[in-house]
Coordinates of N, CA and C in Angstrom, one line a residue:
X25 N 0.9 -1.2 0.0 CA 0.0 0.0 0.0 C 0.9 1.2 0.0
X26 N 0.9 2.0 -1.1 CA 1.8 3.1 -1.2 C 1.2 4.4 -0.7
X27 N -0.1 4.6 -0.7 CA -0.7 5.8 -0.2 C -0.4 7.1 -1.1
X28 N -0.1 6.9 -2.3 CA 0.3 8.0 -3.2 C -1.0 8.9 -3.5
X29 N -0.7 10.2 -3.6 CA -1.8 11.1 -4.0 C -2.0 10.9 -5.4
X30 N -3.3 11.0 -5.9 CA -3.6 10.9 -7.3 C -2.9 12.0 -8.1
X31 N -2.5 11.8 -9.3 CA -1.9 12.8 -10.1 C -1.4 12.3 -11.4
X32 N -1.2 11.0 -11.5 CA -0.8 10.4 -12.7 C -1.9 10.2 -13.7
X33 N -1.5 10.2 -15.0 CA -2.5 9.9 -16.0 C -3.1 8.6 -15.9
X34 N -4.4 8.5 -16.0 CA -5.2 7.2 -15.8 C -5.8 6.8 -17.1
X35 N -5.7 5.6 -17.5 CA -6.4 5.1 -18.7 C -7.8 5.0 -18.4
X36 N -8.6 5.9 -19.1 CA -10.0 6.0 -18.8 C -10.9 5.1 -19.7
X37 N -10.2 4.3 -20.6 CA -11.0 3.6 -21.6 C -11.5 2.2 -21.1
X38 N -11.1 1.9 -19.9 CA -11.6 0.6 -19.4 C -11.9 0.7 -17.9
X39 N -12.9 -0.1 -17.5 CA -13.3 -0.2 -16.1 C -13.7 -1.6 -15.8
X40 N -12.6 -2.5 -15.6 CA -12.9 -3.9 -15.3 C -13.5 -4.0 -13.9
X41 N -14.6 -4.8 -13.9 CA -15.3 -5.0 -12.6 C -15.5 -6.5 -12.4
X42 N -15.2 -6.9 -11.2 CA -15.4 -8.3 -10.8 C -16.9 -8.5 -10.5
X43 N -17.6 -9.3 -11.3 CA -19.0 -9.4 -11.1 C -19.4 -10.2 -9.8
X44 N -20.7 -10.1 -9.4 CA -21.1 -10.7 -8.2 C -20.9 -12.2 -8.2
X45 N -21.2 -12.8 -9.3 CA -21.0 -14.3 -9.4 C -19.6 -14.7 -9.1
X46 N -18.6 -13.9 -9.5 CA -17.2 -14.3 -9.3 C -16.8 -14.2 -7.8
X47 N -17.5 -13.4 -7.0 CA -17.2 -13.4 -5.6 C -18.2 -14.1 -4.7
X48 N -19.1 -14.9 -5.4 CA -20.1 -15.8 -4.8 C -21.1 -15.0 -3.9
X49 N -21.5 -13.9 -4.5 CA -22.5 -13.0 -3.8 C -23.8 -13.8 -3.6
X50 N -24.5 -13.6 -2.5 CA -25.8 -14.1 -2.3 C -26.8 -13.3 -3.1
X51 N -27.8 -14.0 -3.6 CA -28.9 -13.2 -4.4 C -29.6 -12.2 -3.5
X52 N -29.9 -11.0 -4.0 CA -30.6 -10.0 -3.2 C -32.0 -10.4 -2.9
X53 N -32.6 -10.0 -1.8 CA -34.0 -10.2 -1.5 C -34.9 -9.4 -2.5
X54 N -34.4 -8.2 -2.8 CA -35.2 -7.3 -3.7 C -34.2 -6.3 -4.3
X55 N -34.6 -5.8 -5.4 CA -33.8 -4.8 -6.1 C -34.7 -3.7 -6.6
X56 N -34.3 -2.4 -6.4 CA -35.1 -1.3 -6.9 C -34.2 -0.5 -7.9
X57 N -34.8 -0.4 -9.1 CA -34.0 0.3 -10.2 C -34.0 1.8 -10.0
X58 N -32.9 2.5 -10.3 CA -32.9 3.9 -10.3 C -33.7 4.5 -11.4
X59 N -34.3 5.6 -11.3 CA -35.2 6.1 -12.3 C -34.4 7.0 -13.3
X60 N -33.2 7.4 -13.0 CA -32.4 8.2 -13.8 C -30.9 8.1 -13.4
X61 N -30.0 8.6 -14.3 CA -28.6 8.5 -13.9 C -28.3 9.1 -12.5
X62 N -27.4 8.5 -11.8 CA -27.0 9.0 -10.5 C -26.5 10.5 -10.5
X63 N -27.1 11.3 -9.7 CA -26.7 12.7 -9.6 C -25.5 12.8 -8.7
X64 N -25.3 11.9 -7.7 CA -24.3 12.0 -6.7 C -23.5 10.7 -6.6
X65 N -22.2 10.8 -6.3 CA -21.3 9.7 -6.1 C -20.8 9.9 -4.7
X66 N -21.1 8.9 -3.8 CA -20.7 9.0 -2.4 C -19.7 8.0 -2.1
X67 N -18.5 8.5 -1.6 CA -17.4 7.7 -1.3 C -17.4 7.2 0.2
X68 N -17.2 6.0 0.4 CA -17.2 5.4 1.7 C -15.9 4.6 2.0
X69 N -15.7 4.2 3.2 CA -14.8 3.2 3.5 C -15.5 2.1 4.3
X70 N -15.0 0.9 4.3 CA -15.7 -0.2 5.0 C -15.4 -0.1 6.5
X71 N -14.3 0.5 6.8 CA -13.9 0.6 8.2 C -13.5 -0.8 8.8
X72 N -13.2 -1.7 7.9 CA -12.8 -3.0 8.2 C -11.3 -3.3 7.8
X73 N -11.0 -4.5 7.5 CA -9.6 -4.8 7.1 C -9.3 -4.3 5.8
X74 N -8.0 -3.8 5.6 CA -7.5 -3.4 4.3 C -7.3 -4.7 3.5
X75 N -7.7 -4.7 2.3 CA -7.6 -5.9 1.4 C -6.8 -5.6 0.2
X76 N -5.8 -6.3 -0.1 CA -5.0 -6.1 -1.2 C -4.7 -7.4 -2.0
X77 N -5.4 -8.5 -1.6 CA -5.3 -9.8 -2.4 C -6.7 -10.3 -2.6
X78 N -6.9 -10.8 -3.8 CA -8.2 -11.3 -4.2 C -8.9 -12.2 -3.2
X79 N -8.1 -13.1 -2.6 CA -8.7 -14.1 -1.6 C -9.2 -13.3 -0.4
X80 N -8.4 -12.4 0.1 CA -8.8 -11.6 1.2 C -10.1 -10.7 0.9
X81 N -10.1 -10.2 -0.3 CA -11.2 -9.3 -0.7 C -12.5 -10.1 -0.8
X82 N -12.4 -11.3 -1.4 CA -13.6 -12.1 -1.6 C -14.2 -12.5 -0.2
X83 N -13.3 -12.8 0.7 CA -13.7 -13.2 2.1 C -14.4 -12.0 2.7
X84 N -13.8 -10.8 2.6 CA -14.3 -9.6 3.2 C -15.7 -9.2 2.6
X85 N -15.8 -9.4 1.3 CA -17.1 -9.0 0.6 C -18.2 -9.9 1.1
X86 N -17.9 -11.2 1.3 CA -18.9 -12.1 1.8 C -19.3 -11.7 3.3
X87 N -18.3 -11.3 4.0 CA -18.6 -10.8 5.4 C -19.4 -9.6 5.4
X88 N -19.1 -8.6 4.6 CA -19.9 -7.4 4.5 C -21.3 -7.6 4.1
X89 N -21.5 -8.5 3.0 CA -22.8 -8.7 2.6 C -23.7 -9.4 3.7
X90 N -23.0 -10.4 4.3 CA -23.7 -11.1 5.4 C -24.1 -10.1 6.6
X91 N -23.2 -9.2 6.9 CA -23.5 -8.2 7.9 C -24.6 -7.3 7.5
X92 N -24.6 -6.8 6.3 CA -25.6 -5.9 5.8 C -27.0 -6.6 5.8
X93 N -27.0 -7.8 5.3 CA -28.3 -8.5 5.1 C -28.9 -9.1 6.5
X94 N -28.0 -9.7 7.2 CA -28.4 -10.4 8.4 C -28.5 -9.5 9.7
X95 N -27.6 -8.6 9.8 CA -27.5 -7.7 11.0 C -28.3 -6.4 10.8
X96 N -28.2 -5.8 9.6 CA -28.8 -4.5 9.3 C -30.1 -4.6 8.6
X97 N -30.5 -5.8 8.1 CA -31.7 -6.0 7.5 C -31.8 -5.4 6.1
X98 N -30.7 -5.2 5.4 CA -30.7 -4.7 4.0 C -31.1 -5.9 3.1
X99 N -31.6 -5.5 1.9 CA -31.9 -6.5 0.9 C -30.7 -7.1 0.2
X100 N -29.5 -6.5 0.4 CA -28.3 -6.9 -0.3 C -27.2 -6.1 0.4
X101 N -26.0 -6.4 -0.1 CA -24.8 -5.5 0.3 C -25.2 -4.1 0.0
X102 N -24.8 -3.2 0.8 CA -25.4 -1.8 0.7 C -24.8 -1.0 -0.4
X103 N -23.5 -1.3 -0.7 CA -22.8 -0.4 -1.7 C -23.0 -0.9 -3.1
X104 N -22.9 0.1 -4.1 CA -23.0 -0.3 -5.5 C -21.7 -0.9 -6.0
X105 N -20.5 -0.5 -5.5 CA -19.3 -1.0 -5.8 C -18.3 -0.9 -4.6
X106 N -17.3 -1.8 -4.6 CA -16.3 -1.8 -3.6 C -14.9 -1.9 -4.3
X107 N -13.9 -1.2 -3.8 CA -12.6 -1.2 -4.4 C -11.6 -1.6 -3.4
X108 N -10.8 -2.6 -3.7 CA -9.7 -3.2 -2.9 C -8.4 -2.4 -3.0
X109 N -7.5 -2.7 -2.2 CA -6.2 -2.0 -2.2 C -5.4 -2.2 -3.4
X110 N -5.6 -3.4 -4.1 CA -4.9 -3.6 -5.3 C -5.5 -3.1 -6.5
X111 N -6.5 -2.2 -6.3 CA -7.2 -1.5 -7.4 C -8.2 -2.3 -8.2
X112 N -8.7 -3.4 -7.6 CA -9.8 -4.2 -8.2 C -11.1 -3.7 -7.8
X113 N -12.0 -3.5 -8.7 CA -13.4 -3.1 -8.4 C -14.3 -4.3 -8.4
X114 N -15.1 -4.4 -7.3 CA -16.0 -5.5 -7.2 C -17.5 -4.9 -7.3
X115 N -18.3 -5.7 -8.0 CA -19.7 -5.3 -8.1 C -20.4 -5.6 -6.8
X116 N -21.1 -4.5 -6.3 CA -22.0 -4.7 -5.2 C -23.4 -4.8 -5.7
X117 N -24.2 -3.8 -5.6 CA -25.5 -3.8 -6.2 C -25.4 -3.4 -7.7
X118 N -24.3 -2.8 -8.1 CA -24.0 -2.5 -9.5 C -24.6 -1.2 -9.9
X119 N -24.5 -1.0 -11.2 CA -25.1 0.2 -11.9 C -26.6 0.2 -11.9
X120 N -27.3 1.3 -11.7 CA -28.7 1.4 -12.0 C -29.6 0.8 -10.9
X121 N -29.0 0.4 -9.7 CA -29.7 -0.2 -8.6 C -29.6 0.7 -7.4
X122 N -30.7 1.0 -6.8 CA -30.7 1.9 -5.6 C -29.9 1.1 -4.5
X123 N -28.9 1.8 -3.8 CA -28.2 1.2 -2.8 C -28.8 1.5 -1.4
X124 N -28.0 1.1 -0.4 CA -28.4 1.3 1.0 C -27.1 1.7 1.7
X125 N -26.6 2.9 1.5 CA -25.3 3.4 2.0 C -25.3 4.7 2.6
X126 N -26.3 5.6 2.3 CA -26.4 6.9 2.8 C -27.8 7.4 2.9
X127 N -28.3 7.3 4.1 CA -29.8 7.5 4.3 C -30.1 8.9 3.8
X128 N -31.3 8.9 3.1 CA -31.9 10.1 2.5 C -31.2 10.5 1.2
X129 N -30.2 9.7 0.8 CA -29.5 10.0 -0.5 C -29.3 8.8 -1.4
X130 N -29.9 7.7 -1.0 CA -29.7 6.5 -1.8 C -30.4 6.5 -3.2
X131 N -31.5 7.2 -3.3 CA -32.3 7.1 -4.5 C -31.6 7.8 -5.7
X132 N -30.7 8.7 -5.5 CA -30.1 9.4 -6.6 C -28.6 9.4 -6.6
X133 N -28.0 8.3 -5.9 CA -26.6 8.3 -5.8 C -26.0 6.9 -6.1
X134 N -24.7 6.8 -6.3 CA -24.0 5.6 -6.4 C -23.0 5.6 -5.1
X135 N -23.0 4.5 -4.4 CA -22.2 4.4 -3.2 C -21.0 3.5 -3.5
X136 N -19.8 4.0 -3.4 CA -18.6 3.3 -3.7 C -17.7 3.2 -2.4
X137 N -17.4 2.0 -2.0 CA -16.7 1.8 -0.7 C -15.2 1.4 -1.0
X138 N -14.3 2.0 -0.4 CA -12.9 1.5 -0.4 C -12.7 0.6 0.8
X139 N -12.1 -0.6 0.5 CA -12.0 -1.6 1.5 C -10.8 -1.4 2.5
X140 N -11.2 -1.0 3.7 CA -10.2 -0.7 4.7 C -10.7 0.4 5.6
X141 N -9.8 0.8 6.6 CA -10.2 1.9 7.5 C -9.2 3.0 7.2
X142 N -9.7 4.0 6.6 CA -8.8 5.1 6.2 C -8.7 6.3 7.2
X143 N -9.1 6.0 8.4 CA -8.7 6.9 9.5 C -7.3 6.4 9.9
X144 N -7.0 5.2 9.7 CA -5.7 4.6 10.1 C -4.7 4.4 9.0
X145 N -5.2 4.2 7.8 CA -4.3 3.9 6.7 C -4.5 4.8 5.5
X146 N -3.6 4.8 4.6 CA -3.6 5.6 3.4 C -4.2 4.8 2.2
X147 N -5.1 5.3 1.4 CA -5.5 4.5 0.3 C -4.4 4.4 -0.8
X148 N -4.4 3.3 -1.5 CA -3.4 3.1 -2.5 C -3.7 3.9 -3.8
X149 N -2.6 4.1 -4.5 CA -2.8 4.8 -5.8 C -3.6 4.0 -6.8
X150 N -3.4 2.6 -6.6 CA -4.2 1.7 -7.5 C -5.7 1.8 -7.3
X151 N -6.1 2.0 -6.0 CA -7.5 2.1 -5.7 C -8.1 3.4 -6.1
X152 N -7.3 4.5 -6.0 CA -7.8 5.8 -6.4 C -7.9 5.8 -7.9
X153 N -7.0 5.3 -8.7 CA -7.1 5.2 -10.1 C -8.3 4.4 -10.6
X154 N -8.5 3.3 -9.8 CA -9.7 2.5 -10.2 C -11.0 3.3 -10.0
X155 N -11.1 4.1 -9.0 CA -12.3 5.0 -8.8 C -12.4 5.9 -10.0
X156 N -11.4 6.5 -10.5 CA -11.5 7.4 -11.6 C -11.9 6.7 -12.9
X157 N -11.4 5.5 -13.1 CA -11.8 4.8 -14.3 C -13.3 4.4 -14.2
X158 N -13.7 3.9 -13.0 CA -15.1 3.5 -12.8 C -16.1 4.6 -13.1
X159 N -15.7 5.8 -12.6 CA -16.7 7.0 -12.7 C -16.7 7.4 -14.2
X160 N -15.6 7.4 -14.8 CA -15.5 7.8 -16.2 C -16.4 6.9 -17.0
X161 N -16.3 5.6 -16.8 CA -17.1 4.6 -17.5 C -18.6 4.8 -17.2
X162 N -18.9 5.1 -15.9 CA -20.3 5.4 -15.5 C -20.9 6.5 -16.3
X163 N -20.1 7.6 -16.4 CA -20.7 8.7 -17.2 C -20.8 8.4 -18.7
X164 N -19.8 7.8 -19.2 CA -19.9 7.5 -20.7 C -21.0 6.6 -21.0
X165 N -21.4 5.7 -20.1 CA -22.4 4.7 -20.4 C -23.8 5.1 -19.8
X166 N -23.9 6.3 -19.3 CA -25.2 6.8 -18.9 C -25.7 6.4 -17.5
X167 N -24.8 5.8 -16.7 CA -25.1 5.4 -15.4 C -25.0 6.5 -14.4
X168 N -24.2 7.5 -14.7 CA -23.9 8.6 -13.8 C -24.1 9.9 -14.6
X169 N -24.8 10.9 -14.0 CA -25.0 12.1 -14.7 C -23.7 12.9 -15.0
X170 N -23.6 13.5 -16.1 CA -22.3 14.2 -16.4 C -22.0 15.3 -15.4
X171 N -23.0 15.9 -14.8 CA -22.7 16.9 -13.8 C -22.9 16.4 -12.3
X172 N -22.3 15.2 -12.1 CA -22.5 14.5 -10.8 C -21.6 15.3 -9.7
X173 N -22.1 15.0 -8.5 CA -21.4 15.6 -7.3 C -20.6 14.4 -6.7
X174 N -19.3 14.6 -6.4 CA -18.5 13.7 -5.8 C -18.2 14.1 -4.3
X175 N -18.7 13.3 -3.4 CA -18.6 13.7 -2.0 C -18.2 12.5 -1.1
X176 N -17.8 12.7 0.1 CA -17.6 11.7 1.1 C -18.9 11.5 1.9
X177 N -19.0 10.3 2.5 CA -20.2 10.0 3.3 C -20.4 11.1 4.4
X178 N -19.3 11.6 4.9 CA -19.4 12.6 6.0 C -20.0 13.9 5.5
X179 N -20.1 14.1 4.2 CA -20.7 15.3 3.7 C -22.2 15.3 3.7
X180 N -22.8 14.1 3.9 CA -24.2 13.9 3.9 C -24.8 13.3 5.1
X181 N -23.9 13.0 6.1 CA -24.3 12.4 7.3 C -23.3 12.6 8.4
X182 N -23.7 12.5 9.6 CA -22.8 12.7 10.8 C -22.0 11.4 11.0
X183 N -20.8 11.3 10.4 CA -20.0 10.1 10.4 C -18.6 10.5 10.1
X184 N -17.6 9.6 10.5 CA -16.2 9.8 10.1 C -15.9 9.3 8.7
X185 N -16.8 8.5 8.2 CA -16.6 7.9 6.9 C -16.5 8.9 5.8
X186 N -15.5 8.8 4.9 CA -14.7 7.6 4.5 C -13.3 7.6 5.2
X187 N -13.2 8.2 6.3 CA -11.9 8.2 7.0 C -11.1 9.5 6.6
X188 N -10.3 10.0 7.5 CA -9.6 11.2 7.3 C -8.7 11.2 6.1
X189 N -7.9 10.1 5.9 CA -6.9 10.1 4.8 C -7.6 10.0 3.5
X190 N -8.6 9.3 3.3 CA -9.3 9.2 2.1 C -10.1 10.5 1.8
X191 N -10.8 11.0 2.8 CA -11.5 12.2 2.6 C -10.6 13.4 2.2
X192 N -9.4 13.4 2.7 CA -8.5 14.5 2.4 C -8.1 14.5 0.9
X193 N -8.2 13.3 0.2 CA -7.9 13.2 -1.2 C -9.0 13.6 -2.1
X194 N -10.2 13.7 -1.6 CA -11.3 14.0 -2.5 C -11.2 15.2 -3.4
X195 N -10.7 16.4 -2.8 CA -10.5 17.5 -3.7 C -9.6 17.3 -4.9
X196 N -8.5 16.5 -4.6 CA -7.6 16.2 -5.7 C -8.2 15.3 -6.7
X197 N -9.0 14.3 -6.2 CA -9.8 13.4 -7.1 C -10.7 14.2 -8.0
X198 N -11.4 15.2 -7.4 CA -12.3 16.0 -8.2 C -11.6 16.8 -9.3
X199 N -10.4 17.3 -8.9 CA -9.6 18.0 -9.9 C -9.2 17.1 -11.1
X200 N -8.8 15.9 -10.7 CA -8.3 15.0 -11.7 C -9.4 14.5 -12.6
X201 N -10.6 14.3 -12.0 CA -11.8 13.9 -12.8 C -12.1 15.0 -13.8
X202 N -12.1 16.2 -13.3 CA -12.4 17.4 -14.1 C -11.5 17.5 -15.3
X203 N -10.2 17.3 -15.1 CA -9.2 17.4 -16.1 C -9.3 16.3 -17.1
X204 N -9.5 15.0 -16.6 CA -9.4 13.9 -17.5 C -10.7 13.5 -18.2
X205 N -11.8 14.2 -17.7 CA -13.1 13.9 -18.3 C -13.6 15.1 -19.2
X206 N -12.8 16.0 -19.4 CA -13.2 17.2 -20.2 C -13.7 16.8 -21.6
X207 N -13.1 15.8 -22.1 CA -13.5 15.3 -23.5 C -14.9 14.8 -23.5
X208 N -15.4 14.3 -22.3 CA -16.7 13.9 -22.2 C -17.6 15.0 -21.7
X209 N -17.1 16.2 -21.6 CA -17.8 17.4 -21.2 C -18.4 17.2 -19.8
X210 N -17.6 16.7 -18.9 CA -18.1 16.5 -17.5 C -17.7 17.7 -16.7
X211 N -18.6 18.3 -16.0 CA -18.4 19.4 -15.1 C -18.8 19.1 -13.7
X212 N -17.8 18.9 -12.8 CA -18.2 18.6 -11.5 C -18.6 19.9 -10.8
X213 N -19.5 19.7 -9.8 CA -20.0 20.9 -9.1 C -19.7 20.7 -7.6
X214 N -19.6 21.8 -6.8 CA -19.2 21.7 -5.4 C -20.1 20.8 -4.6
X215 N -19.4 20.1 -3.6 CA -20.2 19.2 -2.7 C -21.2 20.0 -1.8
X216 N -21.0 21.3 -1.6 CA -21.8 22.1 -0.8 C -23.3 22.0 -1.2
X217 N -23.5 21.7 -2.4 CA -24.9 21.6 -2.9 C -25.7 20.5 -2.4
X218 N -25.0 19.5 -1.7 CA -25.8 18.4 -1.1 C -26.2 18.8 0.3
X219 N -27.4 18.5 0.7 CA -27.9 18.8 2.0 C -27.4 17.7 3.0
X220 N -26.8 18.1 4.1 CA -26.3 17.2 5.1 C -27.5 16.7 6.0
X221 N -27.6 15.4 6.0 CA -28.6 14.7 6.8 C -28.3 14.8 8.3
X222 N -29.3 15.0 9.1 CA -29.1 15.0 10.6 C -29.0 13.7 11.1
X223 N -29.2 12.6 10.4 CA -29.2 11.3 10.9 C -28.2 10.5 10.0
X224 N -27.3 9.8 10.7 CA -26.4 8.8 10.0 C -27.3 7.6 9.7
X225 N -26.6 6.6 9.1 CA -27.4 5.3 8.9 C -27.8 5.2 7.4
X226 N -28.7 4.3 7.2 CA -29.1 3.9 5.9 C -30.6 3.7 5.8
X227 N -31.0 3.6 4.5 CA -32.4 3.2 4.3 C -32.4 1.7 3.8

């Protein structure tokens, strides 16, 4: 885990995602389709173990899904996608499905969780680059609105998520997204436009 700040050129033409079947996800109890492209992208951390090997990531994904469904009563794993320390993107609920990751903001957002606790650790450059590729893909394929808002969970709820070290990198990520997605005419807008919920938690 190198903890490098984003700044290098990222190949935006691909966004490889490990599908649910590949990590043996349990079928969801129910799924609600989003009515339009996501207006907001909310960055989380799992606040659990940092994962940088596929075997560890798959084990952790199963643990998170089980926790969300059995302990929290969710219909599925709460996040739309999860990113491991080696830069692998795993499908959670996926594109176009309402998540359960940020109460009062689930209907119009995509929730992306970095696997680890980033109050304690630094996110890897591989994971940050994976986020950029995933969002570029989402915009180009109509899953995310071109004028989306990129925020941390703490911007919309009373929580430490996504951790101090990851949250501190969001401004640089916004700048890099703006620069590298100009050809797609993507214009990011400030996170202040999102209303902060008085309640943490999920729907």
